[in-house]
Coordinates of C-alpha atoms and ligand atoms in Angstrom, one line a residue:
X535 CA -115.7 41.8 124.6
X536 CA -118.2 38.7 124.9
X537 CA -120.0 38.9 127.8
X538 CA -120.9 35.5 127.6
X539 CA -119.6 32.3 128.2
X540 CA -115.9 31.8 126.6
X541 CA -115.1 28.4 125.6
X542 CA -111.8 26.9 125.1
X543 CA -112.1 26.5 121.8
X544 CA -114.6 27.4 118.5
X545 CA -115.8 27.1 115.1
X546 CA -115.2 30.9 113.0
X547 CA -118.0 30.3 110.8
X548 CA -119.0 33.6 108.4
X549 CA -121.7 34.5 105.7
X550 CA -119.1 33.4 103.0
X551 CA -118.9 29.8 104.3
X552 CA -122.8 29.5 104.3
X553 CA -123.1 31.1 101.4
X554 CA -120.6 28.2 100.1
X555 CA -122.4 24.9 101.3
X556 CA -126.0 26.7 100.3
X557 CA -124.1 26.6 96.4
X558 CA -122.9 23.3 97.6
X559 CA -126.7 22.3 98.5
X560 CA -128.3 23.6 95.3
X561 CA -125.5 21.8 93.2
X562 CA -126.7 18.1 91.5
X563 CA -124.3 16.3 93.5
X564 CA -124.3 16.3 97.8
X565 CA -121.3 13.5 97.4
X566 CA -118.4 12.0 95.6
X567 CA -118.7 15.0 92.8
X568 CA -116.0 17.2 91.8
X569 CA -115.4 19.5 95.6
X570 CA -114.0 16.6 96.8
X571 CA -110.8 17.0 94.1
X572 CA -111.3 21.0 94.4
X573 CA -110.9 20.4 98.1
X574 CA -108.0 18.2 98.0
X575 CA -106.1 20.1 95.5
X576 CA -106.3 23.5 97.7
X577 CA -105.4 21.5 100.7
X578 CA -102.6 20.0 99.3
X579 CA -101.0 23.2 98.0
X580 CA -101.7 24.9 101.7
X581 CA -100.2 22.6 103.5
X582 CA -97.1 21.9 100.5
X583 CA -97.8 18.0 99.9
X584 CA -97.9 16.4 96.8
X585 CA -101.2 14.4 97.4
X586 CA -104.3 15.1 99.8
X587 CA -107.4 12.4 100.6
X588 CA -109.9 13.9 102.5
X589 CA -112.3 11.7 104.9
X590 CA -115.4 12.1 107.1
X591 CA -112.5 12.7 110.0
X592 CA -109.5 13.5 111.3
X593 CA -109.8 9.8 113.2
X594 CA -110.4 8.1 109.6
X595 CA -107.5 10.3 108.3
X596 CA -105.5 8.3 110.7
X597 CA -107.2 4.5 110.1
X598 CA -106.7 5.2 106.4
X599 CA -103.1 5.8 106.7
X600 CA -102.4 2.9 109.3
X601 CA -103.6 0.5 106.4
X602 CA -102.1 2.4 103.7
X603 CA -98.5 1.2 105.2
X604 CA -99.9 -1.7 105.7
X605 CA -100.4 -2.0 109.2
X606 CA -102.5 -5.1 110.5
X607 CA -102.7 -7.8 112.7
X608 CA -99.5 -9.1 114.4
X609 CA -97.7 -5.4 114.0
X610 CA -97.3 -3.2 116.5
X611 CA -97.1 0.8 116.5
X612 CA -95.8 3.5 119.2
X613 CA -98.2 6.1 120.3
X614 CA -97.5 9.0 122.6
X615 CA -100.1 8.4 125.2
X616 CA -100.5 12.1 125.6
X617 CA -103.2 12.3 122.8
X618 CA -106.8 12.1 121.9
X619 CA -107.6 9.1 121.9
X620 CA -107.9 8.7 117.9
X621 CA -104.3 8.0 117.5
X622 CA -104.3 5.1 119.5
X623 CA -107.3 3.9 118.7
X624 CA -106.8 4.0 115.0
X625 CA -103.8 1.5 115.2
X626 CA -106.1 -0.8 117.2
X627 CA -108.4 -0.4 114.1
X628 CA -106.1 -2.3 111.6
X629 CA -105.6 -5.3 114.5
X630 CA -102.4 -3.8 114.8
X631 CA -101.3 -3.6 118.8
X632 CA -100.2 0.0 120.5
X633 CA -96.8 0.3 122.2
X634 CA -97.6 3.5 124.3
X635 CA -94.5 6.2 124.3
X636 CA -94.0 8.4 127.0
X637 CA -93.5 12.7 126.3
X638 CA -91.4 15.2 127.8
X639 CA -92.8 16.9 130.6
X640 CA -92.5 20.4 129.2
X641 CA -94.4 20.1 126.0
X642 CA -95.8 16.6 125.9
X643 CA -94.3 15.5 122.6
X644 CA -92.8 12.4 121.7
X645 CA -88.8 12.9 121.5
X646 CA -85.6 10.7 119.9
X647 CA -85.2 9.8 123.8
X648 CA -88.9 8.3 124.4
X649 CA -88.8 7.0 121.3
X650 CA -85.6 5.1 121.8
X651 CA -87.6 3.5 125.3
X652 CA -90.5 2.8 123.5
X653 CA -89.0 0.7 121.3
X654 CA -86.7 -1.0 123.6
X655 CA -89.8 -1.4 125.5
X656 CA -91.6 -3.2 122.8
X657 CA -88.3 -5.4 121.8
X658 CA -88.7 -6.7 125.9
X659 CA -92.4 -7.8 124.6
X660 CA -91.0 -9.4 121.9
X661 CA -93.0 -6.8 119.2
X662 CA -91.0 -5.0 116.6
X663 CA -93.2 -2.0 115.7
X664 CA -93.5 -1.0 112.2
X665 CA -94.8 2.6 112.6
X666 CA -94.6 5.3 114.7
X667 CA -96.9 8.1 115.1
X668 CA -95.4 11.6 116.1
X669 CA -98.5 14.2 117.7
X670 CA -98.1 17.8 116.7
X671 CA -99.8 18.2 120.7
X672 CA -101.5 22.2 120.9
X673 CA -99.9 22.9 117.5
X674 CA -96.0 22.6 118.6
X675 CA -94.0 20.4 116.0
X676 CA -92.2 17.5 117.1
X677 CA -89.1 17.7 116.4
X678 CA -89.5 15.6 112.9
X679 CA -85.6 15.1 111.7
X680 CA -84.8 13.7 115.4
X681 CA -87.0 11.0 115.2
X682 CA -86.7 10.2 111.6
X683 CA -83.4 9.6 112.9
X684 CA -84.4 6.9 115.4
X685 CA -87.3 5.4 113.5
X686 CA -85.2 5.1 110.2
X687 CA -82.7 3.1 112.6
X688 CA -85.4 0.6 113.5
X689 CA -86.9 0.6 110.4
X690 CA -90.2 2.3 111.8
X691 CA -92.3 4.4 109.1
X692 CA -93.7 8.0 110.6
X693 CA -97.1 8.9 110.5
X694 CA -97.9 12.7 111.9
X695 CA -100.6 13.2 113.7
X696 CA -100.9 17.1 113.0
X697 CA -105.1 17.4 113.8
X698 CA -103.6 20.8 115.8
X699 CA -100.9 21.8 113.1
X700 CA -102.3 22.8 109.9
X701 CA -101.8 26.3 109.0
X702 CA -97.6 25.6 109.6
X703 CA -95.9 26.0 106.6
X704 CA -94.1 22.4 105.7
X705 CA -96.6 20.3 107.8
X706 CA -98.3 18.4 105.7
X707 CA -95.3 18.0 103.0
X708 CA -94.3 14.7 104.9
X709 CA -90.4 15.3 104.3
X710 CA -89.9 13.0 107.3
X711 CA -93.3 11.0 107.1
X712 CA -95.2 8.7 105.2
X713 CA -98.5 10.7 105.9
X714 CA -99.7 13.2 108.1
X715 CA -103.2 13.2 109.4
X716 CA -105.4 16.7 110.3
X717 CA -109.1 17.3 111.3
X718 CA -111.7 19.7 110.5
X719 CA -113.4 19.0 113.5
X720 CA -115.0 22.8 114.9
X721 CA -112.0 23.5 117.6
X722 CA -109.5 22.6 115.0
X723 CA -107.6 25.5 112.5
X724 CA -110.4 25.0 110.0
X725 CA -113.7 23.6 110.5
X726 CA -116.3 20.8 108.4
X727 CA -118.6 19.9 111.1
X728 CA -116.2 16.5 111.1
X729 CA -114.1 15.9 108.3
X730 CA -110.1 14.8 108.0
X731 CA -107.0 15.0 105.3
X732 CA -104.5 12.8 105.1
X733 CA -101.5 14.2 103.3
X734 CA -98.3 12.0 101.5
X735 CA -95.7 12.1 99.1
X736 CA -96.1 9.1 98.1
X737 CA -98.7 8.3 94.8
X738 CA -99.2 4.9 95.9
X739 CA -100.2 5.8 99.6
X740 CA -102.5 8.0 98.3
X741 CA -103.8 6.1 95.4
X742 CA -104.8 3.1 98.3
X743 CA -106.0 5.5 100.9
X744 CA -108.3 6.6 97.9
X745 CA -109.7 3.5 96.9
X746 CA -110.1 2.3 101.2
X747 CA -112.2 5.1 101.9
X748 CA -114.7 3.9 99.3
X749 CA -115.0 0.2 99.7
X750 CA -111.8 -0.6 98.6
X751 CA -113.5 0.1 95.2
X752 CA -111.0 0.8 92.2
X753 CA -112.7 2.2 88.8
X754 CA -109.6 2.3 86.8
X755 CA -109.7 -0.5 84.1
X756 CA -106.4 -1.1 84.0
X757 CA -106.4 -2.4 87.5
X758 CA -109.9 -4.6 86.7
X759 CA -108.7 -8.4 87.5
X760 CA -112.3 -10.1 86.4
X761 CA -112.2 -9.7 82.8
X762 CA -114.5 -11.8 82.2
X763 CA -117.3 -9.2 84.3
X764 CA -115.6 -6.1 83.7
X765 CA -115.2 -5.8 79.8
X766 CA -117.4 -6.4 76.8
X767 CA -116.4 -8.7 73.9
X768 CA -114.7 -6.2 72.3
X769 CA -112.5 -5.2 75.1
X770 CA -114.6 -2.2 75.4
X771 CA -114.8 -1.3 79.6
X772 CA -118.4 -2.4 81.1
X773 CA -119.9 1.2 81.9
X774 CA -121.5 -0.1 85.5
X775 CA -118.2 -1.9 86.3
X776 CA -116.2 -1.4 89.9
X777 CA -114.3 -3.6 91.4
X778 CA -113.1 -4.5 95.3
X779 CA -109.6 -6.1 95.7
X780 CA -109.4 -5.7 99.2
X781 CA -111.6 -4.9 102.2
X782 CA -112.5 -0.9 102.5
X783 CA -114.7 1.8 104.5
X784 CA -117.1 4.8 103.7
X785 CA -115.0 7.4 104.9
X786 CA -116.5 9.8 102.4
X787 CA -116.1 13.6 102.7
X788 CA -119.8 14.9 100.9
X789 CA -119.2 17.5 98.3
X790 CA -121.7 19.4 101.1
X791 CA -118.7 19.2 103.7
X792 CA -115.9 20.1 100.8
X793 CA -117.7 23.3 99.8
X794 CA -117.2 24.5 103.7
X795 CA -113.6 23.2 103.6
X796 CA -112.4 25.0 100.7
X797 CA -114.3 28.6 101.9
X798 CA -112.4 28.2 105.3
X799 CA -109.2 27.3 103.8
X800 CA -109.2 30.8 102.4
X801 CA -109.1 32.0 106.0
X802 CA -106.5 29.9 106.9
X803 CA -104.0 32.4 107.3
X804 CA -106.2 35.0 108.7
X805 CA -106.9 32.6 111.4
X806 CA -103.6 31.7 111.9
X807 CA -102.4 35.2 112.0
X808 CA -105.1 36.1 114.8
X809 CA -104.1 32.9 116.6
X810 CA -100.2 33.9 116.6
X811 CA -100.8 37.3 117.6
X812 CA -103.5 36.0 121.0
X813 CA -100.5 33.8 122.1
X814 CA -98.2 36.7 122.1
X815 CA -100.7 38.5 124.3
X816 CA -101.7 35.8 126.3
X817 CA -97.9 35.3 127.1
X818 CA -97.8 38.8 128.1
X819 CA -101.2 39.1 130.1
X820 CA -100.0 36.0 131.9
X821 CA -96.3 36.9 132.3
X822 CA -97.2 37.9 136.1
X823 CA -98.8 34.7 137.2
X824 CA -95.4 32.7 137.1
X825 CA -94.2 30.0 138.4
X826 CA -97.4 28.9 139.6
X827 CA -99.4 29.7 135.8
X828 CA -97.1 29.7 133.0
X829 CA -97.7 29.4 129.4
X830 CA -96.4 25.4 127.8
X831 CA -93.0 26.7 126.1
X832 CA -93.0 27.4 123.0
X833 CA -90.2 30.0 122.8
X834 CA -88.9 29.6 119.1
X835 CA -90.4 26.5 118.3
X836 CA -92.7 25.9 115.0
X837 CA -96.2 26.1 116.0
X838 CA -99.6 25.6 114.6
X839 CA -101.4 27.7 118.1
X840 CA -104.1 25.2 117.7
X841 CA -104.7 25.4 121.8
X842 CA -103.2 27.4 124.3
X843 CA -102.4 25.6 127.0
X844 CA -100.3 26.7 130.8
X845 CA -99.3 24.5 133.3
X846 CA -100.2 25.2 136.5
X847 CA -98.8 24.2 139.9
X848 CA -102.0 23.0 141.5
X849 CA -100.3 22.8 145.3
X850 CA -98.7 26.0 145.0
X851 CA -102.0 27.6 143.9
X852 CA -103.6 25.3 146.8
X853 CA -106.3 24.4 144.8
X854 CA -107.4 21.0 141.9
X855 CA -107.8 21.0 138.9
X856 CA -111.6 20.5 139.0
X857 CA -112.0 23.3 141.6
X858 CA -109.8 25.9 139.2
X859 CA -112.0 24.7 136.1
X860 CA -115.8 25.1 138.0
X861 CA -114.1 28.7 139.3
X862 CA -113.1 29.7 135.8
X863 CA -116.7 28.4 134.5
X864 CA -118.6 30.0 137.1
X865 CA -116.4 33.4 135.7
X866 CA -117.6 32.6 132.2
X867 CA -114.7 30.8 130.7
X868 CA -114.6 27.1 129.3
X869 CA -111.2 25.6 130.4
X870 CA -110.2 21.8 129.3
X871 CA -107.4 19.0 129.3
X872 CA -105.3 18.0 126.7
X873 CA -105.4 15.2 127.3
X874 CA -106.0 12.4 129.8
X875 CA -103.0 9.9 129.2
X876 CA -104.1 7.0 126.9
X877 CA -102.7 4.4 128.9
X878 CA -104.8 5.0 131.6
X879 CA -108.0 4.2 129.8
X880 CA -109.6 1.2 131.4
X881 CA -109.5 -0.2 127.7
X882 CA -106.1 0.5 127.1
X883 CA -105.2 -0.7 130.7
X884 CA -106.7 -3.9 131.0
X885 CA -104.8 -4.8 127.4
X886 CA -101.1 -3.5 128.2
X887 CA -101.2 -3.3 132.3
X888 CA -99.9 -0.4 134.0
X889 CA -97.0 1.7 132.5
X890 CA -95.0 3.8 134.3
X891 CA -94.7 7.1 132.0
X892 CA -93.3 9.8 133.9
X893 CA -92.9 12.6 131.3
X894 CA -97.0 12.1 130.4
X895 CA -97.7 11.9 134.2
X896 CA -96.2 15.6 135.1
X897 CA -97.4 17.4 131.8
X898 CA -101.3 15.7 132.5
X899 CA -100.7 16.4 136.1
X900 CA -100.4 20.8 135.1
X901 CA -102.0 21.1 131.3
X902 CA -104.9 23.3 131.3
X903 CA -106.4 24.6 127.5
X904 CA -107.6 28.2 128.0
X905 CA -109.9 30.2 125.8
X906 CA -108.2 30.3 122.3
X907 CA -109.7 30.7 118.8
X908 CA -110.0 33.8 115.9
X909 CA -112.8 35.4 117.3
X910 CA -112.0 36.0 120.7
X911 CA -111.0 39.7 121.2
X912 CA -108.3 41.2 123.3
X913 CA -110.6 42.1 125.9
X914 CA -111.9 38.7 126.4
X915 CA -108.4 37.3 126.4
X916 CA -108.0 40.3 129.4
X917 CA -110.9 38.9 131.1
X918 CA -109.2 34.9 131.3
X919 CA -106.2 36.3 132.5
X920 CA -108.0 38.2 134.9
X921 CA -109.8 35.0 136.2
X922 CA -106.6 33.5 136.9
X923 CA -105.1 36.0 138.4
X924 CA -108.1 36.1 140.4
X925 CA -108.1 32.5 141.5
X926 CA -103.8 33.2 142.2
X927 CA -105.0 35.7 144.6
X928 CA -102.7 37.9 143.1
Ligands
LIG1672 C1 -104.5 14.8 118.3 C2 -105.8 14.4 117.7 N1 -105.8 13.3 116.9 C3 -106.9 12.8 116.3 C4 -108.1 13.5 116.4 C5 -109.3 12.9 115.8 O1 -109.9 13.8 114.9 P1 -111.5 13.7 114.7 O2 -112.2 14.2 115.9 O3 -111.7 14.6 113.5 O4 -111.8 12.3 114.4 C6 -108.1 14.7 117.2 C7 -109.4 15.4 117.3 O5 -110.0 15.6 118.3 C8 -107.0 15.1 117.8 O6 -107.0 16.2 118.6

């Protein structure tokens, strides 16, 4: 058991992945050599998908997605509001504006029914949105072929925000999505420090999400325009020659960064396997506490366990949130929300007014994230439930 402090959630970090960026460190490139394919290829066939473009995050992963469908100025996009703020903010990045999507209460996950009143919503404001961005929320998948139903009627493209679901066989393959986005951020299934994937079926996508993450830059002389500066007399390619056809970033991944991806990719399944087999325990060691404490359902559902997450009845326990999370802290475990509603920002609030989401409002108003990541042991998982039942009184 630790005996010290237990946070919600944690890099798994071992001698094989420092061993793997020391290589990385001694190699003669730190950036844009040949990890970055290496990485991409292994994260493609993990997670199924034809194509893979890593990035410097999981909130770049997103941007360079938005802009590969061509979201910009004058479109509009639905976001669940119960998110990280990344999704949202990532549309607002293209000039593209957010029409906020309320969840169910149980799970917080966009469904065909909020969809449906988001975009009859939108159609009131006179937007039509073009995209639609499904979150994979504490690892449990939306249900994909439901709203591929709903967007396909509107003519709305998917993008999957699955930062919590890699490690789920199919998520990633984008069989009901133009893209879906992950991050390699330290809580998340694998860890780069920062880092993001965006994953696609489609060559094109991922041919333009190459070329915006580095400037827009293309190298390929067959898509040169200025003749005249990129080839010789002869026809012959100019060896220093790039060119920019459209506006781009430097969401780079360094080779450095790749090196750690691919060694923890290896442990993907070994992390997944320990994660799958703490949320059968934690459902057991928490079994007692219901109806006040009870896991999020997930009862035959797909799910990537990136957090584990109850929902607690804060007047039956007769006690906040706050008050429950400094209890837990001062018992040595980290506790946090997933998430505040987007909506709510005082950015987000002063553009679209107040919304009246119900299904976001009840799931914030119970989500807690307990302890949850490879390393912690039974006993510590023991000791959380303990806490609780503690602060129950029971
Ligand atoms: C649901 C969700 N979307 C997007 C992001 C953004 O990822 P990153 O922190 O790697 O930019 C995160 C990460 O916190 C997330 O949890």
């Amino acid at each position: 058991m630790s005996a010290g402090f237990l946070p919600y959630g944690r890099q798994t970090i071992d001698e094989a992945d420092i061993a793997a960026v020391a290589t990385a460190l001694r190699g003669d490139l730190l950036t844009t050599g040949p990890t970055v394919a290496r990485f991409e290829a292994a994260f493609a066939a993990a997670t199924g998908s034809a194509h893979a473009v890593v990035s410097n995050s999981g909130t770049a992963a997103l941007h360079l997605a938005a802009m590969a469908i061509g979201l910009g100025p004058g479109d509009a996009a639905i976001v669940p509001t119960l998110t990280f703020l990344a999704t949202a903010n990532a549309v607002r990045m293209t000039g593209a504006e957010v029409v906020f999507a309320d969840v169910d209460a149980e799970m917080g996950l966009l469904t065909a029914d909020t969809l449906k009143a988001a975009v009859a919503r939108a159609r009131v404001l006179g937007l039509k949105p073009r995209a639609a961005f499904p979150v994979h929320l504490n690892g449990r998948v939306c249900d994909m072929a439901a709203l591929a139903q709903v967007a396909g009627a509107h003519g709305i493209v998917l993008i999957e925000d699955a930062c919590h679901a890699l490690g789920l066989a199919d998520i990633g393959a984008c069989r009901h999505s133009a893209a879906a986005c992950f991050s390699t951020h330290p809580v998340k299934a694998i860890a780069t420090g920062e880092g993001g994937v965006t994953t696609t079926a489609d060559p094109e996508i991922a041919r333009r999400m190459a070329a915006l993450r580095s400037h827009g830059m293309v190298r390929e002389p067959a898509r040169f325009q200025r003749r005249d500066l990129a080839f010789d007399a002869d026809g012959t390619p100019n060896p220093w020659y790039y060119e920019m056809p459209e506006f781009g970033w430097n969401y780079r991944m360094p080779d450095l960064l790749c090196a750690l991806g691919l060694s923890q990719l290896a442990k993907l399944d070994m992390f997944q396997r320990r994660r799958r087999e703490l949320a059968a325990l934690y459902d057991r060691l928490l079994a007692p506490l219901a109806p006040v404490i009870r896991p999020v359902p997930h009862a035959d559902a797909a799910h990537g366990w990136h957090l584990y997450a109850v929902l607690v009845d804060f007047a039956k326990l007769g006690k906040t949130r706050g008050a429950l999370m400094r209890a837990l802290h001062a018992r040595g475990i980290g506790s946090q929300v997933h998430y505040t509603p987007v909506h709510l920002q005082p950015y987000y609030a002063a553009r679209y007014g107040t919304l009246d989401l119900p299904g976001a409002a009840a799931y914030y108003a119970q989500c807690l994230s307990i302890p949850f990541y490879p390393t912690l042991t039974d006993a510590d998982a023991a000791r959380v439930a303990e806490a609780f039942a503690a602060e129950l009184g029971a």
